[in-house]
PDB file of C-alpha atoms in Angstrom:
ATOM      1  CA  UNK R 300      13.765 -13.528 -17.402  1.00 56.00           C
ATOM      2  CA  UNK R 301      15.814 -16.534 -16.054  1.00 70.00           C
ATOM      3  CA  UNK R 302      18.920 -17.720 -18.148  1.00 88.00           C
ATOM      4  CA  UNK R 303      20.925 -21.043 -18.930  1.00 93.00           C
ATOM      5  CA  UNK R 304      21.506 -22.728 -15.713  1.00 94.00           C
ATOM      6  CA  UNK R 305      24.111 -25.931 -16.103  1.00 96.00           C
ATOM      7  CA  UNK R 306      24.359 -28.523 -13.583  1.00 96.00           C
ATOM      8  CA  UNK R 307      26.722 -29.908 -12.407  1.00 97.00           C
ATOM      9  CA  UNK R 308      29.517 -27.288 -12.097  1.00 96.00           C
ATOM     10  CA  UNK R 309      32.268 -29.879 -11.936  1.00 96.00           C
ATOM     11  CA  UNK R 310      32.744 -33.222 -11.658  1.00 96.00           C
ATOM     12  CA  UNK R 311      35.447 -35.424 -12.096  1.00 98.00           C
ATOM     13  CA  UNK R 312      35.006 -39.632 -13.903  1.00 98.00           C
ATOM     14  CA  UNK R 313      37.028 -42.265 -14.466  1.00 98.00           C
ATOM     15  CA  UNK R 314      37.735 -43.272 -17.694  1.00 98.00           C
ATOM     16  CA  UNK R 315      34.996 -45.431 -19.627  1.00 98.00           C
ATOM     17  CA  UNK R 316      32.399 -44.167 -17.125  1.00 98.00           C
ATOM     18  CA  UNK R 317      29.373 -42.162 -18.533  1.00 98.00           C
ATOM     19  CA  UNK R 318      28.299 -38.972 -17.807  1.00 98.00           C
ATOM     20  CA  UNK R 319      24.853 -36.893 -18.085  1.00 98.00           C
ATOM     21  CA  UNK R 320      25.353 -32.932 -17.840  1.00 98.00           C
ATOM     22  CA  UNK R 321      21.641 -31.095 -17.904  1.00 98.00           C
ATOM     23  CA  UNK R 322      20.956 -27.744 -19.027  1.00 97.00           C
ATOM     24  CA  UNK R 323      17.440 -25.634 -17.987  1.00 94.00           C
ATOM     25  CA  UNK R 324      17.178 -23.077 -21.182  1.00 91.00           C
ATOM     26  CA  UNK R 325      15.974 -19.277 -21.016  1.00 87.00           C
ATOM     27  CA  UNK R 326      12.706 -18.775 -20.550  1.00 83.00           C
ATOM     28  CA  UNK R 327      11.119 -18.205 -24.564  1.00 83.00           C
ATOM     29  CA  UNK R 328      13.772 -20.199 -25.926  1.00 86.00           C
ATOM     30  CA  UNK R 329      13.296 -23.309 -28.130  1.00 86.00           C
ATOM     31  CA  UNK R 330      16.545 -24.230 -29.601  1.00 91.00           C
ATOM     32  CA  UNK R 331      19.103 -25.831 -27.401  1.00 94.00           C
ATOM     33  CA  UNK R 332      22.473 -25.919 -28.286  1.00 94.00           C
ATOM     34  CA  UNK R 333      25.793 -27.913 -27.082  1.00 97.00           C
ATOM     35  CA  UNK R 334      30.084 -27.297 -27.354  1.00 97.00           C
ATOM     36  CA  UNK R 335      32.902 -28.719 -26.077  1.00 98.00           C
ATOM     37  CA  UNK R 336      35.424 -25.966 -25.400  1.00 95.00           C
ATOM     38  CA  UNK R 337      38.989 -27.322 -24.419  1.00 95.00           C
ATOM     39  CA  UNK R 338      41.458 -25.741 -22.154  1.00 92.00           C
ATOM     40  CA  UNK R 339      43.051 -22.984 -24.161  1.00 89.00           C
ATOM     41  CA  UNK R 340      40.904 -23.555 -27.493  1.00 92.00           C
ATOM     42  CA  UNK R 341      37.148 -21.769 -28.737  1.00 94.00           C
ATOM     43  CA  UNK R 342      33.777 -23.906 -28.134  1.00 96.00           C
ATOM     44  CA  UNK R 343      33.269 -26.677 -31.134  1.00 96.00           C
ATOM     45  CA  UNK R 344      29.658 -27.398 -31.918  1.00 95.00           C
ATOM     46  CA  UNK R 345      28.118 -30.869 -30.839  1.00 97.00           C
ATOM     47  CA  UNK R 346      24.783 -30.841 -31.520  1.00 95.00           C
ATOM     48  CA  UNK R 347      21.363 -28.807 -31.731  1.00 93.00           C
ATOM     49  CA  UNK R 348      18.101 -29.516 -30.979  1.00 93.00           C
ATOM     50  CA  UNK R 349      15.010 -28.440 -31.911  1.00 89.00           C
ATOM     51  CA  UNK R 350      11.456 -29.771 -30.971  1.00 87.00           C
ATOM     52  CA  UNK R 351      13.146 -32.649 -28.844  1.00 89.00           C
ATOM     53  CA  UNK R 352      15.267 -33.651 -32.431  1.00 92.00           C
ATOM     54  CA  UNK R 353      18.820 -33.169 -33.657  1.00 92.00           C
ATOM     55  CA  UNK R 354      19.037 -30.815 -36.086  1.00 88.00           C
ATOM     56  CA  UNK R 355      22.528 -30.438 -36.701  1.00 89.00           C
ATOM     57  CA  UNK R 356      25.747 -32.166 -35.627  1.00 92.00           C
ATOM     58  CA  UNK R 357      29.328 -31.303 -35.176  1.00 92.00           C
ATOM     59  CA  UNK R 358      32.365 -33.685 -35.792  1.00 94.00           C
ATOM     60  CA  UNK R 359      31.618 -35.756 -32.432  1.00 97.00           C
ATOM     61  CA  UNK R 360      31.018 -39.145 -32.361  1.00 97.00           C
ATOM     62  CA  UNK R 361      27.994 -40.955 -31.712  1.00 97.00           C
ATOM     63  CA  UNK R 362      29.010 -41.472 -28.065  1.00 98.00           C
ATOM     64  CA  UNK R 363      27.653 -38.078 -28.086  1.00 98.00           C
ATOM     65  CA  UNK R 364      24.309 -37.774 -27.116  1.00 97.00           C
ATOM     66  CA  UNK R 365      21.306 -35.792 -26.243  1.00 96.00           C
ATOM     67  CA  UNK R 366      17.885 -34.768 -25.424  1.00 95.00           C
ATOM     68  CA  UNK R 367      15.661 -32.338 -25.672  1.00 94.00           C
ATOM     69  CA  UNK R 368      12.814 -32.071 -23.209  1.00 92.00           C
ATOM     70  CA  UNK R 369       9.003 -30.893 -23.704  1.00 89.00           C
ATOM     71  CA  UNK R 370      10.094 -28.208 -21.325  1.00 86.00           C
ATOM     72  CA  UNK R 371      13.094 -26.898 -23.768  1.00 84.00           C
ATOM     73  CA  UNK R 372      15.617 -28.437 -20.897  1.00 91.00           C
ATOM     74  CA  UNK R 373      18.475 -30.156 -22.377  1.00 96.00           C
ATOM     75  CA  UNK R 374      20.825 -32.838 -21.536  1.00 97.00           C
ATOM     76  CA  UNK R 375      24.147 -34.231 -22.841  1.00 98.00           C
ATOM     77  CA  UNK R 376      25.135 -37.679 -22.719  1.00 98.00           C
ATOM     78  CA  UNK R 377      28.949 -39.179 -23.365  1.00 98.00           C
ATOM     79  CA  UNK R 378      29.159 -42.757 -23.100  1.00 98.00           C
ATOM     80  CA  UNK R 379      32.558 -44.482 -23.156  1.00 98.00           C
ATOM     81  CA  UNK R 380      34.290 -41.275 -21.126  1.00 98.00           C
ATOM     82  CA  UNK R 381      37.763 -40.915 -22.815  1.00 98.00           C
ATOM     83  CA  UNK R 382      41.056 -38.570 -21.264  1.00 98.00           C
ATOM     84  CA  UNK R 383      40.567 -36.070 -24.427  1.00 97.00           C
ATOM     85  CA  UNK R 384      36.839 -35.660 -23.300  1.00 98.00           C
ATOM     86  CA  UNK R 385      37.910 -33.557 -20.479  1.00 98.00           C
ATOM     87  CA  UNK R 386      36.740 -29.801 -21.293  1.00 97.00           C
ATOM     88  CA  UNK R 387      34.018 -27.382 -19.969  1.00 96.00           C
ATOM     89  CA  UNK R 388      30.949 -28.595 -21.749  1.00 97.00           C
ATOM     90  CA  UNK R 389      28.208 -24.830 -22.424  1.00 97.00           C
ATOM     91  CA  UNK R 390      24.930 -25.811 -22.957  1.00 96.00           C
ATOM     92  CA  UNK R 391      23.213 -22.366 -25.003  1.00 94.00           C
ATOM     93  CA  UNK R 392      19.531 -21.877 -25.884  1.00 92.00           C
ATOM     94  CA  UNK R 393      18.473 -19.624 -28.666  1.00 88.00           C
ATOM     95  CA  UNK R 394      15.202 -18.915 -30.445  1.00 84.00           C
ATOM     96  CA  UNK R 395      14.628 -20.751 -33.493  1.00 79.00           C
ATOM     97  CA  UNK R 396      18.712 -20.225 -33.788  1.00 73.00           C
ATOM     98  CA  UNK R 397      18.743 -16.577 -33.149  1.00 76.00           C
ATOM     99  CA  UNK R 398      20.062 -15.172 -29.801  1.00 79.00           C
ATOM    100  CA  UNK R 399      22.294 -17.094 -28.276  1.00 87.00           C
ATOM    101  CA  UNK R 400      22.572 -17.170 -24.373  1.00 90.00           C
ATOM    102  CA  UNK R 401      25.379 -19.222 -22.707  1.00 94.00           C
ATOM    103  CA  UNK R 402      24.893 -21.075 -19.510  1.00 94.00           C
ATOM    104  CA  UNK R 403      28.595 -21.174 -17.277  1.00 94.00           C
ATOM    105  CA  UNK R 404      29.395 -24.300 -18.159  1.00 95.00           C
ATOM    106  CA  UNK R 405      29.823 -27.649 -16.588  1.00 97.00           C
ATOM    107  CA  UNK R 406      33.824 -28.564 -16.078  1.00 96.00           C
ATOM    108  CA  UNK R 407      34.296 -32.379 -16.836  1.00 98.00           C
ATOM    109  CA  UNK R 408      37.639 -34.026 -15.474  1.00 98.00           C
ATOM    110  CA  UNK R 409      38.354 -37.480 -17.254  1.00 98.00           C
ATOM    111  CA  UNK R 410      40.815 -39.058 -15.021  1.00 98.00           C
TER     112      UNK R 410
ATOM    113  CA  UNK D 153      33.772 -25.337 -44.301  1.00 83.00           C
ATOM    114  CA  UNK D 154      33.939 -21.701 -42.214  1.00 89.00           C
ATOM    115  CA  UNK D 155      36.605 -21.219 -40.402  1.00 94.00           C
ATOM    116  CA  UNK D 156      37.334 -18.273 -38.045  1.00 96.00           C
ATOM    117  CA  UNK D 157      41.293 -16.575 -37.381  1.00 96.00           C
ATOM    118  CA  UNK D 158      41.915 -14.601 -34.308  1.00 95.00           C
ATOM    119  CA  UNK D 159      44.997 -13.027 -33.414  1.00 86.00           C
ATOM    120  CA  UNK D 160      46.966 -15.123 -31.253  1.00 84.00           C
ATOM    121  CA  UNK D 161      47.947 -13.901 -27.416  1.00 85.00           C
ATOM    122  CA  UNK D 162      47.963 -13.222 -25.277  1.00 95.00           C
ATOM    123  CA  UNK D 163      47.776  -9.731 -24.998  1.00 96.00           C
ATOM    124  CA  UNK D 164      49.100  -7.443 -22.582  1.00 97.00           C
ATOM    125  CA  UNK D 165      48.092  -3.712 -21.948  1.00 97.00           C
ATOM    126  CA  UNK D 166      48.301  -1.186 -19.730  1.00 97.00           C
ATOM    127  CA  UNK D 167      45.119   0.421 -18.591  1.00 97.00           C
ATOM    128  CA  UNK D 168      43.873   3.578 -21.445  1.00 97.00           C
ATOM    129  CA  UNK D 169      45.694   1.842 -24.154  1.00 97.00           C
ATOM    130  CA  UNK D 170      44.132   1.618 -27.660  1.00 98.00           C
ATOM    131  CA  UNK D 171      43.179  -2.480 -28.001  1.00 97.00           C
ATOM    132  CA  UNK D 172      42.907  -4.290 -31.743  1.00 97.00           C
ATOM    133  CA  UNK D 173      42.227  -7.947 -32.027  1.00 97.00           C
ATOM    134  CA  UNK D 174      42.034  -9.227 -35.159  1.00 97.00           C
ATOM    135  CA  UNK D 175      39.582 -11.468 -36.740  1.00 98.00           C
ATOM    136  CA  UNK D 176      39.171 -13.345 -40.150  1.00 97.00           C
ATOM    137  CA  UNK D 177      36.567 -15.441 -41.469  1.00 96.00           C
ATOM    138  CA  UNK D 178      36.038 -17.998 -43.850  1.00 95.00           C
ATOM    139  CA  UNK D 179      32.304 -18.533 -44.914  1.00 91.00           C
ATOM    140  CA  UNK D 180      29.921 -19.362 -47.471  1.00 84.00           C
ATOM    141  CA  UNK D 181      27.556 -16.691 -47.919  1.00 82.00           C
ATOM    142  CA  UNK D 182      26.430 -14.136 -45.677  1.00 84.00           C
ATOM    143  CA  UNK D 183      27.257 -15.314 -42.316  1.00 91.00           C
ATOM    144  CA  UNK D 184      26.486 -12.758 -38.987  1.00 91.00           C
ATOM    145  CA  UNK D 185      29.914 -12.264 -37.072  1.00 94.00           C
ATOM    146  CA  UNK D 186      29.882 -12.033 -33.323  1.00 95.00           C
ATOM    147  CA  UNK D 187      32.263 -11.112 -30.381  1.00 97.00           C
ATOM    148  CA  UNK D 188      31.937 -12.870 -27.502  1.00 96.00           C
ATOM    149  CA  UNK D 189      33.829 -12.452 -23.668  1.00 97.00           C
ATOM    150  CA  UNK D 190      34.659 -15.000 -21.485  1.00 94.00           C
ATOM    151  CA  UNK D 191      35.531 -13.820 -17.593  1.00 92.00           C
ATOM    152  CA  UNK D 192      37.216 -16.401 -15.624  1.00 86.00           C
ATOM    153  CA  UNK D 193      35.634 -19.179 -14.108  1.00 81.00           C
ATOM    154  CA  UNK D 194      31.829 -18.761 -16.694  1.00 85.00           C
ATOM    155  CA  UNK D 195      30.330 -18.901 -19.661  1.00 87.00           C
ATOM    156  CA  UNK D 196      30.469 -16.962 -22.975  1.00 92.00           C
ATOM    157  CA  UNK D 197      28.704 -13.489 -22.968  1.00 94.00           C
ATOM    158  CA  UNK D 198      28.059 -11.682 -25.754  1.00 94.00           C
ATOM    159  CA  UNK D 199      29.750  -8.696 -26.117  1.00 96.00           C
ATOM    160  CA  UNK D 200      29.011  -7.323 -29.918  1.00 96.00           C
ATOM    161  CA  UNK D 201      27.370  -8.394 -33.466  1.00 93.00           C
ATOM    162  CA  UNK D 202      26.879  -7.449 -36.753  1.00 93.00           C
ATOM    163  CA  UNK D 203      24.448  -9.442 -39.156  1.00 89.00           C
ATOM    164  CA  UNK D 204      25.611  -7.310 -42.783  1.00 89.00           C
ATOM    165  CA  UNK D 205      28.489  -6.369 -44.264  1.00 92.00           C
ATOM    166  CA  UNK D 206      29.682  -2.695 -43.254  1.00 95.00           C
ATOM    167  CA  UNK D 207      27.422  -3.160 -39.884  1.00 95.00           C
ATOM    168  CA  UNK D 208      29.014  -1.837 -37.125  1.00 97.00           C
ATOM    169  CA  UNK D 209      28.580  -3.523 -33.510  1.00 96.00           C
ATOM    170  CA  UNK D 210      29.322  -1.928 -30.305  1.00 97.00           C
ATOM    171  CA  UNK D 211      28.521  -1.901 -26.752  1.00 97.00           C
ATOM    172  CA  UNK D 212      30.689  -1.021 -23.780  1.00 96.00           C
ATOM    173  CA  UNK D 213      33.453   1.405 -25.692  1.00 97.00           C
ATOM    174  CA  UNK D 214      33.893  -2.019 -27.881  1.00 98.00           C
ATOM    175  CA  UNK D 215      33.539  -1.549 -31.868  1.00 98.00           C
ATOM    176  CA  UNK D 216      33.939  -3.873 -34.601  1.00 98.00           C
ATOM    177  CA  UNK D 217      32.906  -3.694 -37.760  1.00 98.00           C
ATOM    178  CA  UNK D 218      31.822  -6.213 -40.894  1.00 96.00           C
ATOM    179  CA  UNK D 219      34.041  -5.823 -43.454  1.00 96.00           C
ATOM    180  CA  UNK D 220      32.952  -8.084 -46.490  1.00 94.00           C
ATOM    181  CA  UNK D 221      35.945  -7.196 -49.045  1.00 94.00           C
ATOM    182  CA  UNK D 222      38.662  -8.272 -46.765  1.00 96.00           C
ATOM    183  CA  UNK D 223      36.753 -10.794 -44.786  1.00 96.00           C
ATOM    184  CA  UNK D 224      37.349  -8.958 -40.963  1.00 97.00           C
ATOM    185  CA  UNK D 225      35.264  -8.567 -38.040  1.00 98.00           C
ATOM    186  CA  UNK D 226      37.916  -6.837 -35.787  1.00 98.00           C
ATOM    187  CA  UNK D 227      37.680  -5.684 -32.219  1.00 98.00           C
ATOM    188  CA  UNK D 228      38.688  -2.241 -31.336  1.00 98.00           C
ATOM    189  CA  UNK D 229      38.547  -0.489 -27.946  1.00 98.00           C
ATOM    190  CA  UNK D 230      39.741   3.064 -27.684  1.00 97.00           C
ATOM    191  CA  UNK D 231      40.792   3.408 -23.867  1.00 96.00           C
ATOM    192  CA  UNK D 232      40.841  -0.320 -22.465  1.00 97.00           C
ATOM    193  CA  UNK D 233      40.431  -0.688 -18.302  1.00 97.00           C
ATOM    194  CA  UNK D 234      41.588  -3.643 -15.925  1.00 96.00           C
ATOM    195  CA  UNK D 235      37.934  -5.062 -15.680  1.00 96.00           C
ATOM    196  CA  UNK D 236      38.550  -5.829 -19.661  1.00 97.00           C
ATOM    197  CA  UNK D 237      40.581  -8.527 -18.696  1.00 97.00           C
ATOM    198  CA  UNK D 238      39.168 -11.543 -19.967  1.00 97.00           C
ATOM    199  CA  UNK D 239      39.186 -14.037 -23.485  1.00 96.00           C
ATOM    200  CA  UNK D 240      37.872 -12.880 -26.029  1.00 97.00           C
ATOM    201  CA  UNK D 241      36.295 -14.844 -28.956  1.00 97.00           C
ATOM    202  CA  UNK D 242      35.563 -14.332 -32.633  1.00 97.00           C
ATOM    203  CA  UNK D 243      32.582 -16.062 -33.712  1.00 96.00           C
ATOM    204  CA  UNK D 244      30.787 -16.612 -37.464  1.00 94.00           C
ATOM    205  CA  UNK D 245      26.994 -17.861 -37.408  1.00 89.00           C
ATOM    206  CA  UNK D 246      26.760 -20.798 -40.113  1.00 74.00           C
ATOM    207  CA  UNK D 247      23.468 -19.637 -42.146  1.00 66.00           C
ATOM    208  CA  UNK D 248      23.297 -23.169 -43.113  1.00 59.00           C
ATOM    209  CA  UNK D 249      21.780 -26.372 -41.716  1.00 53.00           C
ATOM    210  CA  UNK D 250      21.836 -25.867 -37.905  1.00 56.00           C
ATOM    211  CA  UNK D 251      23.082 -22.035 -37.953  1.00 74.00           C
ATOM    212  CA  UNK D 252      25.417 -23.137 -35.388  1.00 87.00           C
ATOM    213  CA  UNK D 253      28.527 -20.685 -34.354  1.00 92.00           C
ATOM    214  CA  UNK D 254      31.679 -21.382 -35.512  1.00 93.00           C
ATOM    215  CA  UNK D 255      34.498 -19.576 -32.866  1.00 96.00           C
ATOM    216  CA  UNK D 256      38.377 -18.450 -32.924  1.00 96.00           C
ATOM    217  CA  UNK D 257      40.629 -19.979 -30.736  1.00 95.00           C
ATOM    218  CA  UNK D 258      40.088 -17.107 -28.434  1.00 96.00           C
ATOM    219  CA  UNK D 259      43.125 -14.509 -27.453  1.00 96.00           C
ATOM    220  CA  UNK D 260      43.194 -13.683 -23.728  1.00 96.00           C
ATOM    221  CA  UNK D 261      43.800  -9.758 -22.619  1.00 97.00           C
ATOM    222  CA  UNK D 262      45.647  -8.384 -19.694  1.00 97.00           C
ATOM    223  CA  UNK D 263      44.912  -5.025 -18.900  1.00 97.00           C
ATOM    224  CA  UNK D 264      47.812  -3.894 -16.074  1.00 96.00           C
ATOM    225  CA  UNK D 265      47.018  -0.577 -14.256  1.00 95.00           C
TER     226      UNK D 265
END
């Protein structure tokens, strides 16, 4: 059984730049899950999606985007890059919510 | 909305020591509570869970268990080793809308030999 794979593992943009991080999901997941974790702080929920539709939101605005793919692949858009967006960004698939698996993370720089 | 309290850190301990990290919650309803590690340089793995109050979740000499009337969820270990090292995060599962997780801040622990 394969798990979360993130891509890419770093990368650094300038400031109002936007950036597309991509997520491949577990195989037999269907929910796909995104969270900003900050240096020193827990992960804080984005979004969720589920049949290629947000189903839930976190306090992020709507420079904060996202897809779901047919294929239960994710990815995360942020238009507009600001200096507070810098953070690891963990994509995590679930079933139907239940059983979460983390990818490693993609580690944005916002210089 | 839920909220989740860890004990601050870090934490420092020399190998065999008894570990406690404490954990609070704030939730509506009947949330599942989960412990999750974080080794340097990934992701979040998860380390424990309980889905019912009085549950108990282990795996790897880690124990914590759901404790409704005070609202805990805390981490125990009873003889920690280096390869422990690593953050550690309290997490609630939101049993509404989106069942999203809702983490601690995360307390990092040292394990010296």
């Amino acid at each position: 059984e394969t798990g979360v794979t993130q891509s890419p593992t770093h990368l650094i943009k300038t400031r109002g730049q936007q950036v597309t991080l991509r997520c491949s999901s577990q195989s037999g997941h269907n929910t796909v899950s995104w969270y900003q974790q900050a240096l020193g702080q827990g992960p804080q929920f984005i979004f969720q999606y589920y049949r290629e539709e947000e189903n839930g939101r976190g306090n992020f605005p709507p420079r904060f985007s996202g897809l779901q793919f047919p294929n239960y692949s994710s990815e995360l858009n942020v238009n507009a890059l600001e200096l507070d967006d810098s953070a690891l960004y963990l994509c995590a698939s679930s079933f139907y919510g239940y059983g979460y698996t983390f990818g490693s993370g993609t580690r944005l720089t916002v210089v | 909305g839920n909220s989740v309290t860890q004990m601050e850190g870090p934490v420092t301990l020399s190998e065999e020591a008894f570990l406690t990290i404490n954990c609070t919650y704030t939730a509506t309803g009947y949330p599942s509570l989960f412990w999750y590690v974080q080794y340097p340089g990934e992701g979040l793995q998860l380390l424990l869970k309980a889905t019912k109050a009085d549950d108990k979740g282990s795996n790897k000499g880690f124990e914590a268990t759901y404790r409704k009337e005070t609202t805990s969820f805390h981490l125990e270990k009873g003889s920690v080793q280096v390869s422990d090292s690593a953050v550690y995060f309290c997490a609630l599962s939101d049993v509404q809308g989106a069942q999203k997780l809702v983490f601690g801040q995360g307390t990092r622990l040292t394990i010296n030999p």
